[in-house]
Short mmCIF file of C-alpha atoms and ligand atoms in Angstrom, two decimals:
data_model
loop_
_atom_site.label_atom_id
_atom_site.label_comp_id
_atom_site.label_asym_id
_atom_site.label_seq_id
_atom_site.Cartn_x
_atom_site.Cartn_y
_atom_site.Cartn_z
CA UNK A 1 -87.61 -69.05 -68.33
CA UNK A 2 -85.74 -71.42 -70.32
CA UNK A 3 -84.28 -69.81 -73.74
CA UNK A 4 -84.02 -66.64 -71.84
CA UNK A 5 -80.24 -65.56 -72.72
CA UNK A 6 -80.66 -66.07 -76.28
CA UNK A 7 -84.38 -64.32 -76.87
CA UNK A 8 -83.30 -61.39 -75.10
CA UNK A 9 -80.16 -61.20 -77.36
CA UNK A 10 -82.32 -61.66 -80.39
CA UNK A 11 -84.40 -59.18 -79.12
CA UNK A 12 -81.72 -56.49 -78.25
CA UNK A 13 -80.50 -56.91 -82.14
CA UNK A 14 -83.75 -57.29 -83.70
CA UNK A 15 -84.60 -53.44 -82.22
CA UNK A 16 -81.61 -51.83 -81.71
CA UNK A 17 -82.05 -50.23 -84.86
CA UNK A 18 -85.55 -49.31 -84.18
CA UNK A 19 -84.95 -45.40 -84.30
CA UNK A 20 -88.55 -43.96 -84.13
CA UNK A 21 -89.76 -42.02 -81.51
CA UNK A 22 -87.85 -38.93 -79.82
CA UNK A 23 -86.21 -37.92 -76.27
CA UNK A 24 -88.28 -36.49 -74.10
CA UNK A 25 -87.95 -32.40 -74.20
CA UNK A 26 -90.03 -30.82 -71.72
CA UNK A 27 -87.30 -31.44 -69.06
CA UNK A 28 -84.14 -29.48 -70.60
CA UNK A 29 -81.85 -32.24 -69.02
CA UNK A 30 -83.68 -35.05 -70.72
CA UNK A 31 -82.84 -34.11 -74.07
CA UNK A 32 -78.82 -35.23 -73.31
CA UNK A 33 -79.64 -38.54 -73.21
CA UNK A 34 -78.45 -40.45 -76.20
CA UNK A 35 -80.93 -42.20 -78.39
CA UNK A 36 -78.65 -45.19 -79.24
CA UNK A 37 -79.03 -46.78 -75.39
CA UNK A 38 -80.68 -49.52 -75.02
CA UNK A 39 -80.66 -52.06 -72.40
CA UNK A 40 -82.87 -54.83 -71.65
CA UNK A 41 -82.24 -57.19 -67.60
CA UNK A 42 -84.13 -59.70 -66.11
CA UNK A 43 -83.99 -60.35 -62.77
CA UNK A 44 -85.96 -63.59 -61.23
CA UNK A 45 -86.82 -63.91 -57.56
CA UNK A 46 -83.98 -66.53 -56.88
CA UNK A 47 -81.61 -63.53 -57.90
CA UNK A 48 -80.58 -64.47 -61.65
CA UNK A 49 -79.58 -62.26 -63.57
CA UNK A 50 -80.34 -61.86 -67.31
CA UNK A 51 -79.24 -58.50 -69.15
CA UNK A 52 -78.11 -57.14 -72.48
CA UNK A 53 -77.12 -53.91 -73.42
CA UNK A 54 -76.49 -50.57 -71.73
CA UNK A 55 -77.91 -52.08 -68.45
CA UNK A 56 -75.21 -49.72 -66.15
CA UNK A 57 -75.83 -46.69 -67.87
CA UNK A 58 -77.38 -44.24 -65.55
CA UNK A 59 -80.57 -41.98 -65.92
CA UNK A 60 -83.27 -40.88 -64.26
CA UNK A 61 -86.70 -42.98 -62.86
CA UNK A 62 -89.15 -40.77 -63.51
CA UNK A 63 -92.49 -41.34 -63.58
CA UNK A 64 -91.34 -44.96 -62.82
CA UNK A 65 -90.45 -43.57 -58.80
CA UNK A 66 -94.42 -43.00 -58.61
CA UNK A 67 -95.01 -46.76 -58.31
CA UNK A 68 -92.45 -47.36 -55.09
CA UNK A 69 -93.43 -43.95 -53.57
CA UNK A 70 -97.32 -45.36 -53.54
CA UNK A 71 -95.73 -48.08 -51.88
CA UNK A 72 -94.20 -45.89 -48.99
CA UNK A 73 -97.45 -43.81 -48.93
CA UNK A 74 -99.61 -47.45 -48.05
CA UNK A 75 -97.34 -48.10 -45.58
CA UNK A 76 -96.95 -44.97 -43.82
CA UNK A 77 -101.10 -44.45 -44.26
CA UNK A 78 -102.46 -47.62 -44.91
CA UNK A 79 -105.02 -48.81 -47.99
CA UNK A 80 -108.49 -46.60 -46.52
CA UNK A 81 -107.20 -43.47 -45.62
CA UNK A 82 -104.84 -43.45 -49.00
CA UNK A 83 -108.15 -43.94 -51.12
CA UNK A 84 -109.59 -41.30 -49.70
CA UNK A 85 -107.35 -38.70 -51.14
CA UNK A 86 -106.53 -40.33 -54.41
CA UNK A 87 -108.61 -43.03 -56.55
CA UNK A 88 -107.36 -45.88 -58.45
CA UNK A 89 -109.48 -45.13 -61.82
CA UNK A 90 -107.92 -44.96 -65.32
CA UNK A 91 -108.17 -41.81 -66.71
CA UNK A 92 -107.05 -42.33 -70.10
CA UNK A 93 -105.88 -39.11 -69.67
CA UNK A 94 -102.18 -37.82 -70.38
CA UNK A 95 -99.91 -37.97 -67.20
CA UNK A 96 -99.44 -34.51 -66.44
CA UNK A 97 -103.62 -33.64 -67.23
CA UNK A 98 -105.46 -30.80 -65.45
CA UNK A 99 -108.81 -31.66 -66.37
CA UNK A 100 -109.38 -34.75 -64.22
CA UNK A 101 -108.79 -32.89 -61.21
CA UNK A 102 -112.10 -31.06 -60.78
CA UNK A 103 -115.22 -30.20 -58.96
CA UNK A 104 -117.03 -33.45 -59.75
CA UNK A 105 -114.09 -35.91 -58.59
CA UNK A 106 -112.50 -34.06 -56.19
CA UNK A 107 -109.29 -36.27 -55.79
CA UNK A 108 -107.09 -37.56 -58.31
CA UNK A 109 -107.84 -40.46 -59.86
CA UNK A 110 -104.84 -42.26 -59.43
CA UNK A 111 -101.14 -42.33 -58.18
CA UNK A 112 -99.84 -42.55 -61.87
CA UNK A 113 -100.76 -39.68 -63.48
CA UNK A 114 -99.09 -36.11 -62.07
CA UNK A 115 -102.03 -35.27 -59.51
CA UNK A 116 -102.18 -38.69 -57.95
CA UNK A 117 -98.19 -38.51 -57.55
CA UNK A 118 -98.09 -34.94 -55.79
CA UNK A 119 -100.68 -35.82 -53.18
CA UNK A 120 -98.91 -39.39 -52.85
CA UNK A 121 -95.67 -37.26 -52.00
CA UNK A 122 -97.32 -34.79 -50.13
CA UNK A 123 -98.65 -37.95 -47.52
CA UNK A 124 -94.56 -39.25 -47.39
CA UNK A 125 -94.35 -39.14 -42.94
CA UNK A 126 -91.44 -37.03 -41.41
CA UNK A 127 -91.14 -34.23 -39.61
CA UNK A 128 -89.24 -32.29 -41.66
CA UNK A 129 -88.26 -31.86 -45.30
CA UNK A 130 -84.81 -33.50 -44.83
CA UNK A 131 -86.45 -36.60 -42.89
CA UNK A 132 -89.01 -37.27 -45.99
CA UNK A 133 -86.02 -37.37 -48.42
CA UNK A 134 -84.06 -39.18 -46.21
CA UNK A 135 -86.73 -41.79 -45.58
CA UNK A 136 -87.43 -41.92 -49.48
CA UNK A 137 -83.71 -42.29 -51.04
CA UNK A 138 -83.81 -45.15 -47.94
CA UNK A 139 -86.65 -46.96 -49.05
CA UNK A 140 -85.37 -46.44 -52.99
CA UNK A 141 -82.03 -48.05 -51.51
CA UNK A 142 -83.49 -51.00 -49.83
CA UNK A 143 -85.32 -51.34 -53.22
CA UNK A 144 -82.16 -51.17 -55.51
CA UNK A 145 -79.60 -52.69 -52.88
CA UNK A 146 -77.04 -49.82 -53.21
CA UNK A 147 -76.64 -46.58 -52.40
CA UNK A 148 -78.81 -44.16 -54.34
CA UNK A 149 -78.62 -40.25 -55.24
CA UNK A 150 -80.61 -37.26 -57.01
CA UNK A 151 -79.50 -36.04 -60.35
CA UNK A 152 -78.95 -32.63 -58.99
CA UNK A 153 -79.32 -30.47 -62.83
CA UNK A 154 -82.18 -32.72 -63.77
CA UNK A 155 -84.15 -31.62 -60.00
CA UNK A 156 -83.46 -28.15 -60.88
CA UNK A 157 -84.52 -28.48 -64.60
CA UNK A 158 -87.76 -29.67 -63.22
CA UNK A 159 -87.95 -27.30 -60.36
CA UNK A 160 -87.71 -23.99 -62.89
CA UNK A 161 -90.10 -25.45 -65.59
CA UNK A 162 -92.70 -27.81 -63.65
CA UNK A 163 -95.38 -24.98 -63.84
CA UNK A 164 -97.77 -27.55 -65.03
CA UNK A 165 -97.06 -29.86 -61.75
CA UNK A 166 -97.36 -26.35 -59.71
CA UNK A 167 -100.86 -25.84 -61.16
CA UNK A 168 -101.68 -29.36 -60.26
CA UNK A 169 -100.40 -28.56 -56.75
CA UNK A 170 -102.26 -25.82 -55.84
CA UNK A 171 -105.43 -27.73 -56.96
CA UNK A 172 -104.84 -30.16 -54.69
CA UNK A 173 -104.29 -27.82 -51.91
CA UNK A 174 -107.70 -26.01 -53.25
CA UNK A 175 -109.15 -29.78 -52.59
CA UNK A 176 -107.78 -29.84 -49.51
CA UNK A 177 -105.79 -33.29 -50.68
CA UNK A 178 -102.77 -31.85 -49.71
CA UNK A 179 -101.30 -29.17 -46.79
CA UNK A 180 -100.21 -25.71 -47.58
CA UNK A 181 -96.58 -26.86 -47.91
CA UNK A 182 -96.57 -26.55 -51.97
CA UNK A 183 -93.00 -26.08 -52.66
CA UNK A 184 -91.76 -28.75 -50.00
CA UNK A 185 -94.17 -31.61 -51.73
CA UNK A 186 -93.25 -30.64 -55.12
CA UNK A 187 -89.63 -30.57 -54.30
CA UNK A 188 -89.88 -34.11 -52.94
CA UNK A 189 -91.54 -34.91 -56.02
CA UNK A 190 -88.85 -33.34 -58.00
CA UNK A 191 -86.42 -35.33 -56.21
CA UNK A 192 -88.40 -38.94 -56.42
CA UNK A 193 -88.55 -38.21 -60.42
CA UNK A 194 -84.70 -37.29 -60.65
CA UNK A 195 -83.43 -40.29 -58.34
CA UNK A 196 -80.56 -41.92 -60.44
CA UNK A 197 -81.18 -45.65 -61.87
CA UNK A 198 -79.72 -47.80 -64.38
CA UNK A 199 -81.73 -50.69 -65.99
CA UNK A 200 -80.05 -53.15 -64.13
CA UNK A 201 -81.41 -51.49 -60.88
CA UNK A 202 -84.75 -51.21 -62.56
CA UNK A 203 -85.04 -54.76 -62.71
CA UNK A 204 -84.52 -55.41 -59.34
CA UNK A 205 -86.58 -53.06 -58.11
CA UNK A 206 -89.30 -54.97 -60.21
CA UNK A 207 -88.22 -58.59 -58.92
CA UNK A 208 -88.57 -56.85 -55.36
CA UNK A 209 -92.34 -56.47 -56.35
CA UNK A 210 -92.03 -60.11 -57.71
CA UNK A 211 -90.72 -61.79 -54.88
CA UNK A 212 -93.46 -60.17 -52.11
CA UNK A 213 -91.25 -56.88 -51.21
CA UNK A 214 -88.00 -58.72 -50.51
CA UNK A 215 -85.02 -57.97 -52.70
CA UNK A 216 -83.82 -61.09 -54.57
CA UNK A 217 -79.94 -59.94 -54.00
CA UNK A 218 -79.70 -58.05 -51.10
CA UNK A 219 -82.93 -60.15 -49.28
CA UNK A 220 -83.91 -57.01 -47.66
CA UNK A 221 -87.75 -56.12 -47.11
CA UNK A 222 -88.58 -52.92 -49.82
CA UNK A 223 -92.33 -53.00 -48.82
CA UNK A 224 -94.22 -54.91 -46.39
CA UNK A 225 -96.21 -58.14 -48.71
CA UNK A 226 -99.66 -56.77 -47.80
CA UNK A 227 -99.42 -53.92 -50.27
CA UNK A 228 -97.81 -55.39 -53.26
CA UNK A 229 -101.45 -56.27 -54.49
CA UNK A 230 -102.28 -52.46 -54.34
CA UNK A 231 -99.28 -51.79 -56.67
CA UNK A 232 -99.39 -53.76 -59.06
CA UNK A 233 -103.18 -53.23 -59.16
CA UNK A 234 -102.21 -49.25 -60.31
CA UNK A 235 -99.54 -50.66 -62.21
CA UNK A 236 -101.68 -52.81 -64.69
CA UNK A 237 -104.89 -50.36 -64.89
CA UNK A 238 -102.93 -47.00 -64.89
CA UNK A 239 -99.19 -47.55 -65.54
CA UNK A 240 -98.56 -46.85 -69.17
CA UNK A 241 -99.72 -43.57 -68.58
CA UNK A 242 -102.91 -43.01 -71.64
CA UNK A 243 -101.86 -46.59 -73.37
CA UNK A 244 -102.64 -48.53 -70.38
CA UNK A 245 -105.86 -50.11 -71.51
CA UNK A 246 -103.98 -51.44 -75.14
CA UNK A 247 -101.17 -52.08 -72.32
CA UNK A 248 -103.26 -54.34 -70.47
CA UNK A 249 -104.45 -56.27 -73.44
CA UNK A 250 -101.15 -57.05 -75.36
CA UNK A 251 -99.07 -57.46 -73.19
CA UNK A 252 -101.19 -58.52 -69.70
CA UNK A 253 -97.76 -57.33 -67.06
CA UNK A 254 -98.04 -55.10 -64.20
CA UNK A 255 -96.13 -52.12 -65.57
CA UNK A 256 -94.91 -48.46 -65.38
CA UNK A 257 -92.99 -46.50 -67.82
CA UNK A 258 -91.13 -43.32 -67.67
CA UNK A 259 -90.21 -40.51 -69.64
CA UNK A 260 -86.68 -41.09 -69.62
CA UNK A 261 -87.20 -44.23 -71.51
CA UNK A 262 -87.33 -46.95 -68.84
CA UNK A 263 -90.00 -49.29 -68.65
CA UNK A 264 -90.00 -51.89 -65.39
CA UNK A 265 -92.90 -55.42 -65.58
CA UNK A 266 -93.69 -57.63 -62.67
CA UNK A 267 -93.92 -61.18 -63.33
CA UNK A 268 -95.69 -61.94 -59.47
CA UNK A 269 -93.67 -64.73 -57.82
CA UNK A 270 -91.64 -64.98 -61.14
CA UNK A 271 -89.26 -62.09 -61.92
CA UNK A 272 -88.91 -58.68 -62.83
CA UNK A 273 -88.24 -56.91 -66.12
CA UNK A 274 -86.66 -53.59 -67.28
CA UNK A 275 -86.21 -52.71 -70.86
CA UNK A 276 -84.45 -48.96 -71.38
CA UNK A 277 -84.22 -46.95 -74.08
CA UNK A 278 -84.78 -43.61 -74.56
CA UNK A 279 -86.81 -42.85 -77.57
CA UNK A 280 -90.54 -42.62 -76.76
CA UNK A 281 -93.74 -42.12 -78.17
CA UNK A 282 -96.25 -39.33 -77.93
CA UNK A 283 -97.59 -40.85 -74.76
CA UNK A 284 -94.30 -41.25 -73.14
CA UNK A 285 -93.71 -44.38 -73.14
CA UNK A 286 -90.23 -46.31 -74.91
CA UNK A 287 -90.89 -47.54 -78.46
CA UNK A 288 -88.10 -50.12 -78.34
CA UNK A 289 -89.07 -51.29 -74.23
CA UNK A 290 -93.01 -51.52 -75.62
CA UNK A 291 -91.83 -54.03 -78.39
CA UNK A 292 -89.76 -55.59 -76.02
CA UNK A 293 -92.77 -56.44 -73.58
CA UNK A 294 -95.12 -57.43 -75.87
CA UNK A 295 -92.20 -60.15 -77.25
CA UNK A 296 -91.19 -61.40 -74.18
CA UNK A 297 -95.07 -61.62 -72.85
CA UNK A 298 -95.79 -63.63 -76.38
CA UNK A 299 -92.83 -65.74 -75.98
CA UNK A 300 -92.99 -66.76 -72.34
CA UNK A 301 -96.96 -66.76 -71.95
CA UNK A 302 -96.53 -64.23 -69.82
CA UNK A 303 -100.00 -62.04 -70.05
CA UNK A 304 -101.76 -62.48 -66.87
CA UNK A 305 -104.92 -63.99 -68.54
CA UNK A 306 -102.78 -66.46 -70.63
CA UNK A 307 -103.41 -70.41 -69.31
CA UNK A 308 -102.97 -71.92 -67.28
CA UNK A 309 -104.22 -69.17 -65.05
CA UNK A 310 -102.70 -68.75 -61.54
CA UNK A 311 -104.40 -71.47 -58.87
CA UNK A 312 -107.16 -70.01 -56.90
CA UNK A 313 -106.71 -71.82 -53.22
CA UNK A 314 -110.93 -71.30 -53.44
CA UNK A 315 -110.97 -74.01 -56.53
CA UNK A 316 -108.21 -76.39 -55.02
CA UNK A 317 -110.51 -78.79 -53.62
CA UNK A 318 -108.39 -81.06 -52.10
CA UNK A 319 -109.70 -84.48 -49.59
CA UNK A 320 -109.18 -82.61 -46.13
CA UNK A 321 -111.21 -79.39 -47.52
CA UNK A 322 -114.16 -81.33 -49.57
CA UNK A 323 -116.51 -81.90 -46.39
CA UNK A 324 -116.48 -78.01 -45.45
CA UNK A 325 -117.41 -76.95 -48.74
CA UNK A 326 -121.14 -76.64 -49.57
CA UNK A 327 -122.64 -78.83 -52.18
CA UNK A 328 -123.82 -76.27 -53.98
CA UNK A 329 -120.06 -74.84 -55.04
CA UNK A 330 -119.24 -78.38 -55.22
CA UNK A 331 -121.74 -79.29 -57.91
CA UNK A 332 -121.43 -76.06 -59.64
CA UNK A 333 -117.34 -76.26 -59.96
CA UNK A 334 -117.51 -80.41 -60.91
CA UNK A 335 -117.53 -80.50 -63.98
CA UNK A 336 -116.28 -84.45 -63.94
CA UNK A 337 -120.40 -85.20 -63.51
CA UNK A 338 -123.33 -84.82 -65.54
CA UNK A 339 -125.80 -81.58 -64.67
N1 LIG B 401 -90.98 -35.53 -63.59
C1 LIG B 401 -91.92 -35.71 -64.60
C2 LIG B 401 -93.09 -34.79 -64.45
O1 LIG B 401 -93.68 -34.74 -63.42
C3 LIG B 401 -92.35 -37.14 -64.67
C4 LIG B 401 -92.74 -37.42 -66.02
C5 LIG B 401 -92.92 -38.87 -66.36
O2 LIG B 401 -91.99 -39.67 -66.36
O3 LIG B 401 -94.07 -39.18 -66.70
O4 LIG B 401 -93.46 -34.08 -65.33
#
């Protein structure tokens, strides 16, 4: 990514002004952060770093926690018996919907959206309440590379007005998605959504996903490689919560906002991406981090369907592999000779 230093400076002043949008306000907390903070880091899976901005200034994940807590939920139950309990369909829906989760579908339809994310923390292994939390903040901190903590008011501010998530809750437990330990699932929840992160750590958590699970920094394993395809898979049909389909289209990057303003992007065996800034739309999702994509993915080609498109090994006919493949595919895919 040549030109990188300077386009994300251009960017950071060409939006910094940008002052539409408003703080989230259904979590009391939320509404103390301050609209003016914006940050934008790159992080690339040799461990470069790129950033501009507020990149140390702390807040909390959010919704964003729901993609590495998936992650911990494939690897303590693996792909089958995770899909059994929650789907990987769009909904198009808002993030914290009720409708979805009814008689005809009878899971939720994916680990983005509220329902998915309970009954993704409600599968987290350990024997007790302590040892899930313990487990999570570790994987979060082999994620980040540093220590990590819970934003202790936020928790409570989401503990004493998540009646929505509650409803959602005992749903699940009426689908018999989740066990009848409501109040321990939705505190771990609670706690996943109010883990502290700056944009910096954002973007390593993304280049993580980038470079096949291992931290670019810190070259510790976050997630076994098997499952990053599973990720990112949510992340680009179902990230940007009901804007994922005009998402997909613009900007073409594995994503998943929050409603704190952070939004991370996954550039597979490239880099990762975090833009922050707290002003969001009706949807949820950062104004200023949404322009910010869509530049960057314009700039640097970066939209998964731009060309070239990734080699498929299938297509890389090379001398040693031309005698096993049939003629058939070989005729079909040379398109050197005449039909
Ligand atoms: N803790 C929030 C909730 O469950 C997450 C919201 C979000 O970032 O989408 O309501």
């Amino acid at each position: 990514m040549s030109n990188l230093p300077e386009f994300i400076k251009f960017l950071y002043q060409e939006y910094r002004h940008l002052n539409s949008g408003s703080l989230a306000s259904y979590i009391p907390e939320l509404t103390k952060a301050n609209p003016n903070w914006f940050a934008i880091s790159v992080v690339t899976k040799e461990g470069e770093i790129f950033e501009i901005g507020d990149s140390q200034e702390n807040f909390t994940i959010q919704s964003i926690s729901k993609v590495f807590v998936y992650g911990m939920a494939l690897e303590d139950c693996d792909r089958e018996t995770l899909l059994e309990k929650i789907g990987v369909e769009p909904t198009g829906d808002p993030f914290n919907s009720v409708i979805r989760l009814d008689e005809n579908s009878k899971r939720p339809d994916n680990p983005m959206v509220n329902a998915g994310a309970i009954a993704t923390a409600g599968l987290i292994k350990g024997a007790n309440a302590t040892e899930k939390l313990n487990r999570m903040l570790d994987m979060f901190r082999r994620y980040i590379g540093h220590d990590v903590f819970i934003n202790a008011p936020v928790f409570m501010s989401e503990r004493a007005t998540g009646h929505r998530n509650r409803a959602l809750a005992n749903l699940l437990l009426n689908f018999g998605i989740i066990e009848n330990n409501i109040e321990e699932i939705l505190d771990l929840y609670f706690q996943q959504c109010s883990l502290v992160v700056n944009c910096h750590d954002l973007a390593v958590m993304a280049a993580t996903l980038a470079n096949r699970g291992v931290n670019p920094i810190t070259k510790e394993q976050g997630i076994k490689p098997c499952y990053i395809r599973d990720i990112l898979s949510v992340m680009y049909t179902c990230g940007m919560y009901n804007y994922a389909g005009e998402w997909a289209y613009r900007v073409g990057i594995p994503a998943k906002s929050g409603v704190s303003g952070g939004i991370i992007g996954v550039i597979p065996d490239s880099a990762g991406i975090a833009v922050f800034s707290p002003l969001i739309d009706s949807r949820g999702n950062s104004i200023r981090g949404m322009k910010v994509f869509e530049a960057l993915s314009d700039k640097f080609n970066l939209h998964l369907f731009d060309y070239p498109l990734p080699k498929c090994s299938f297509l890389d006919i090379s001398e040693n592999r031309i005698e096993s493949i049939p003629k058939k595919i070989e005729f079909i895919f040379d398109k050197t000779k005449p039909l």
